[in-house]
CSV table of C-alpha atoms in Angstrom, one decimal:
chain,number,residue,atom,x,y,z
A,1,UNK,CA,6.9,-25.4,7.8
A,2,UNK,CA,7.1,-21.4,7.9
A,3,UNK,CA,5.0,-20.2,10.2
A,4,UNK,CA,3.1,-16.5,10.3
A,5,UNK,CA,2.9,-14.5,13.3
A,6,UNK,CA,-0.2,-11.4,13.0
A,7,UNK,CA,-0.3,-8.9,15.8
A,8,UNK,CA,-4.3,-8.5,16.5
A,9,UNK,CA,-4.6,-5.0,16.8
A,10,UNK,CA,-6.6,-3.0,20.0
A,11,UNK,CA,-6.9,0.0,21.7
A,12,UNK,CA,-5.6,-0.6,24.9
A,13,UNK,CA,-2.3,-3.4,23.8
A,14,UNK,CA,0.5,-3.8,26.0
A,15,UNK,CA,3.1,-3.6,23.0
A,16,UNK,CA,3.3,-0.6,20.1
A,17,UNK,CA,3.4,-2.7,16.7
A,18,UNK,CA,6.9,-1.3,14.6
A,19,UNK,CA,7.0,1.4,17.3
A,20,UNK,CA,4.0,2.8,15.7
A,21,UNK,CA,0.5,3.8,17.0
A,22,UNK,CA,-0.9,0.1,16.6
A,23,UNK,CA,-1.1,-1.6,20.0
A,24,UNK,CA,-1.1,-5.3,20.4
A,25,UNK,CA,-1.6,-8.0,23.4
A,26,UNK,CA,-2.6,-11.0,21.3
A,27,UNK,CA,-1.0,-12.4,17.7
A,28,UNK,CA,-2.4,-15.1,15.9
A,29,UNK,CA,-0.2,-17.9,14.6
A,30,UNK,CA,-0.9,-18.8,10.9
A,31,UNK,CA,0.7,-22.3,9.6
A,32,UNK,CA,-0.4,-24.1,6.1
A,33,UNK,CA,-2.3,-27.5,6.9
A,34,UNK,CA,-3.0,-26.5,10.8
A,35,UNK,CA,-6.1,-24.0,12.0
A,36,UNK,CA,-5.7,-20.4,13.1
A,37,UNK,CA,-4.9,-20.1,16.6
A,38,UNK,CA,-4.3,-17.0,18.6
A,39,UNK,CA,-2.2,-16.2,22.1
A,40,UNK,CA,-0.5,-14.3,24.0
A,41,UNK,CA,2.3,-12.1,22.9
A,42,UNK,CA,4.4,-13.3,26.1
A,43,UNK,CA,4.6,-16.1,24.6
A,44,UNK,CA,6.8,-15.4,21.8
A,45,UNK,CA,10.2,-15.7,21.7
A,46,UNK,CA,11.9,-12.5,22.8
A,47,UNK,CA,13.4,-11.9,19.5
A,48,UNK,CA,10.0,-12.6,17.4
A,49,UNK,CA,8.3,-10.4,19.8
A,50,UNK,CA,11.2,-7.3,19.3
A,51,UNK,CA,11.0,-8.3,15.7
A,52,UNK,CA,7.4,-7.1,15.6
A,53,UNK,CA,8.0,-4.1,18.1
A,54,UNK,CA,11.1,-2.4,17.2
A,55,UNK,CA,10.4,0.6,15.3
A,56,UNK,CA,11.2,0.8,11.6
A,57,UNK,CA,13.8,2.6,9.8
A,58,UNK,CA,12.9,5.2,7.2
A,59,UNK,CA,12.3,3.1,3.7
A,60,UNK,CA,10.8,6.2,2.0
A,61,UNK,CA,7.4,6.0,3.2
A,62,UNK,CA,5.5,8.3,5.6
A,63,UNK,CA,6.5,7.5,9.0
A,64,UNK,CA,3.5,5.7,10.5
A,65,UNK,CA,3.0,8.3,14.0
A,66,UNK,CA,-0.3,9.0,12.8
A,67,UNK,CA,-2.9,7.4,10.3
A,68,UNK,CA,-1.6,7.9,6.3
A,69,UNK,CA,-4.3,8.8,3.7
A,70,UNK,CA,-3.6,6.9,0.2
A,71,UNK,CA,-4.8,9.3,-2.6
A,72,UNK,CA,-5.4,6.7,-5.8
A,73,UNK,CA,-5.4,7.6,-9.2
A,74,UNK,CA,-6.7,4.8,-11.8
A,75,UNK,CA,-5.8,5.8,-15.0
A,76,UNK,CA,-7.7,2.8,-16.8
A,77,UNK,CA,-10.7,3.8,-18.8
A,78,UNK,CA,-12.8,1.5,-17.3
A,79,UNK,CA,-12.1,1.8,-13.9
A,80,UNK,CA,-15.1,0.6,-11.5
A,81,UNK,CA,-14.0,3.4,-9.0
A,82,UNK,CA,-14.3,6.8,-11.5
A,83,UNK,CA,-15.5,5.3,-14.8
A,84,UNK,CA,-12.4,6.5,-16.8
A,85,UNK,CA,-11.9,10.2,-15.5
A,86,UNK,CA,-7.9,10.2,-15.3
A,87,UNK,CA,-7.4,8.3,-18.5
A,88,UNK,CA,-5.0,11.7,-20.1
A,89,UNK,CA,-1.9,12.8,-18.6
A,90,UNK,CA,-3.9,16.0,-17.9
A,91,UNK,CA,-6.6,15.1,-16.7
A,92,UNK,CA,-5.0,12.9,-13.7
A,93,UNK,CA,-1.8,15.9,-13.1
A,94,UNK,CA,-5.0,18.3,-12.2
A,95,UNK,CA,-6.8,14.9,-9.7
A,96,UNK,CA,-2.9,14.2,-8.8
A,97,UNK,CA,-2.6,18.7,-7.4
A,98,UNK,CA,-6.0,18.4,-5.9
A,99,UNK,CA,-5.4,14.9,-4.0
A,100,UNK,CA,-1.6,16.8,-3.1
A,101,UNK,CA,-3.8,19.8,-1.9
A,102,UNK,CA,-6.2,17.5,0.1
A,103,UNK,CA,-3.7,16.1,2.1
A,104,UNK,CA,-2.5,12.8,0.8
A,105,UNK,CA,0.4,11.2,2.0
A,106,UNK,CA,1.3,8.8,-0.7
A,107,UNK,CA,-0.3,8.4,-4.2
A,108,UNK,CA,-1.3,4.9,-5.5
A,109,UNK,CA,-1.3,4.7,-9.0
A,110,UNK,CA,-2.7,1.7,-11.0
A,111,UNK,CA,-3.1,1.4,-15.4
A,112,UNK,CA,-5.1,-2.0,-15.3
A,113,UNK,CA,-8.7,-2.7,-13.7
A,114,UNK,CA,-8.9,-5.7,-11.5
A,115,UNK,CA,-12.8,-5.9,-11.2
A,116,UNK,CA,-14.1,-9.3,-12.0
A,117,UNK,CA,-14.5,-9.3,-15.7
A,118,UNK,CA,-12.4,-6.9,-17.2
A,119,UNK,CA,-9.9,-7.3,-20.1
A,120,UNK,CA,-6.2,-8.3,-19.4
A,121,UNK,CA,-3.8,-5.5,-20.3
A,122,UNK,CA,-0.8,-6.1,-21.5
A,123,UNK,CA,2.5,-4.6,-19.6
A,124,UNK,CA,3.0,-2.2,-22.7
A,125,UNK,CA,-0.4,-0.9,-22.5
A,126,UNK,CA,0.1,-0.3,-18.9
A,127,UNK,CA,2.9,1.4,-19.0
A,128,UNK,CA,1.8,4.1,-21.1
A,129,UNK,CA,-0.6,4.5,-19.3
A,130,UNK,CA,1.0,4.9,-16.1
A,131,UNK,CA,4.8,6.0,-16.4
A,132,UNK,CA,3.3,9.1,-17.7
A,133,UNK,CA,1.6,9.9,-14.6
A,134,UNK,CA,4.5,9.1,-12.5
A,135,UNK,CA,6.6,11.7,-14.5
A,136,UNK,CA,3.9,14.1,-13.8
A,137,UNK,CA,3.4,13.6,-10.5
A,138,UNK,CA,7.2,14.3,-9.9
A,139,UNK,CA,6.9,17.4,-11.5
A,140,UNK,CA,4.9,18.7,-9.1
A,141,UNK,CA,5.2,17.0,-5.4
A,142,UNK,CA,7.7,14.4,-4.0
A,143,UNK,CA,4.8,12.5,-2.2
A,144,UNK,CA,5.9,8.4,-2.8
A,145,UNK,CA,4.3,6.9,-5.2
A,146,UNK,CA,2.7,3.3,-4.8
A,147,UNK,CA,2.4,1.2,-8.3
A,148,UNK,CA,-0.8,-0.9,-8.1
A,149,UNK,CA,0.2,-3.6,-10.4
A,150,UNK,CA,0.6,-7.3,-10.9
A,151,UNK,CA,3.6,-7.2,-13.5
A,152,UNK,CA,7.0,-7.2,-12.6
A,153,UNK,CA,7.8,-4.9,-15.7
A,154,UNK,CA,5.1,-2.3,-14.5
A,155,UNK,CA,6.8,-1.8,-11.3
A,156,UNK,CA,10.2,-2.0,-12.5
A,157,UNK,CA,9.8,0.9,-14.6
A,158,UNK,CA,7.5,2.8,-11.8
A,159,UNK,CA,10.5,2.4,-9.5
C-alpha cells in the first residue's frame, strides 16, 4: 500500500524542505485505510528524508528562495472571483500588464468556473477562451503560465 510522507511546516525546523525556505522537524505519514499519524523526520529512511530535502532543479518555475505571488486571470464570464471582467482578449492583456507590473511571479489562467453550481464547459469552449490569453500574455512578459483546468485537452494545448 503506497504510503504519503507530508513535511509539517514551522519556523524554527531542523531540515529546509527542497532546499527551500520551508523548514520541517515533523512529517506526517498518510496511508489509505490507516489514520494520520505524525513523527519525527529522524525517523525516515535517509533516502526518503534527502528525497524531501535536496533542493530542486530548475523546471521553469520561479525558484522558491522567497515566497511567489500567483497573479490569476479567469477569463469565464461568470467567475465568482471578478464577475466576468477578463472575458475579451483585451480586457485580460491590460489585467495580465498590470498583474506583470504588480509583481507577479507566475500567472494562473483558468476558462471554466468551478463554484458549486455552475455550467460544464466543454474543452472547445475553454479553449477559446483561454489559448487566447496565453498568446497574449507571451506577447508581452515570459512570466510561466499555470493552466487552471480539469481537461487534459485544455492543458495540452496551454503547454
Amino acid at each position: 500500500m503506497k504510503k504519503y510522507i507530508r513535511p509539517l511546516v514551522e519556523e524554527y525546523g531542523d531540515y529546509l524542505l527542497a532546499g527551500g525556505w520551508c523548514r520541517f522537524t515533523k512529517v506526517e505519514v498518510l496511508q489509505r485505510g490507516k489514520p494520520p499519524s505524525i513523527c519525527p523526520a529522524t525517523d525516515l529512511s535517509k533516502a526518503l528524508l534527502h528525497q524531501l530535502i535536496e533542493p530542486r532543479g530548475n523546471v521553469g518555475l520561479p525558484q522558491m528562495h522567497r515566497p511567489q505571488v500567483m497573479g490569476i486571470l479567469n477569463t469565464t464570464p461568470d467567475s465568482f472571483s471578478d464577475g466576468g471582467k477578463y472575458d475579451t482578449v483585451l480586457a485580460a492583456e491590460k489585467h495580465l500588464i498590470m498583474m506583470f507590473d504588480h509583481g507577479a511571479d507566475i500567472i494562473d489562467i483558468g476558462g471554466e468556473s468551478t463554484r458549486p453550481g455552475a455550467e460544464f464547459v466543454e474543452a472547445a469552449e475553454e479553449i477559446s477562451r483561454t489559448y487566447p490569453v496565453i498568446q497574449a500574455l507571451r506577447k508581452v512578459s515570459s512570466l510561466p503560465v499555470s493552466i487552471d483546468t480539469r481537461k487534459a485537452e485544455v492543458a495540452d494545448l496551454a503547454i
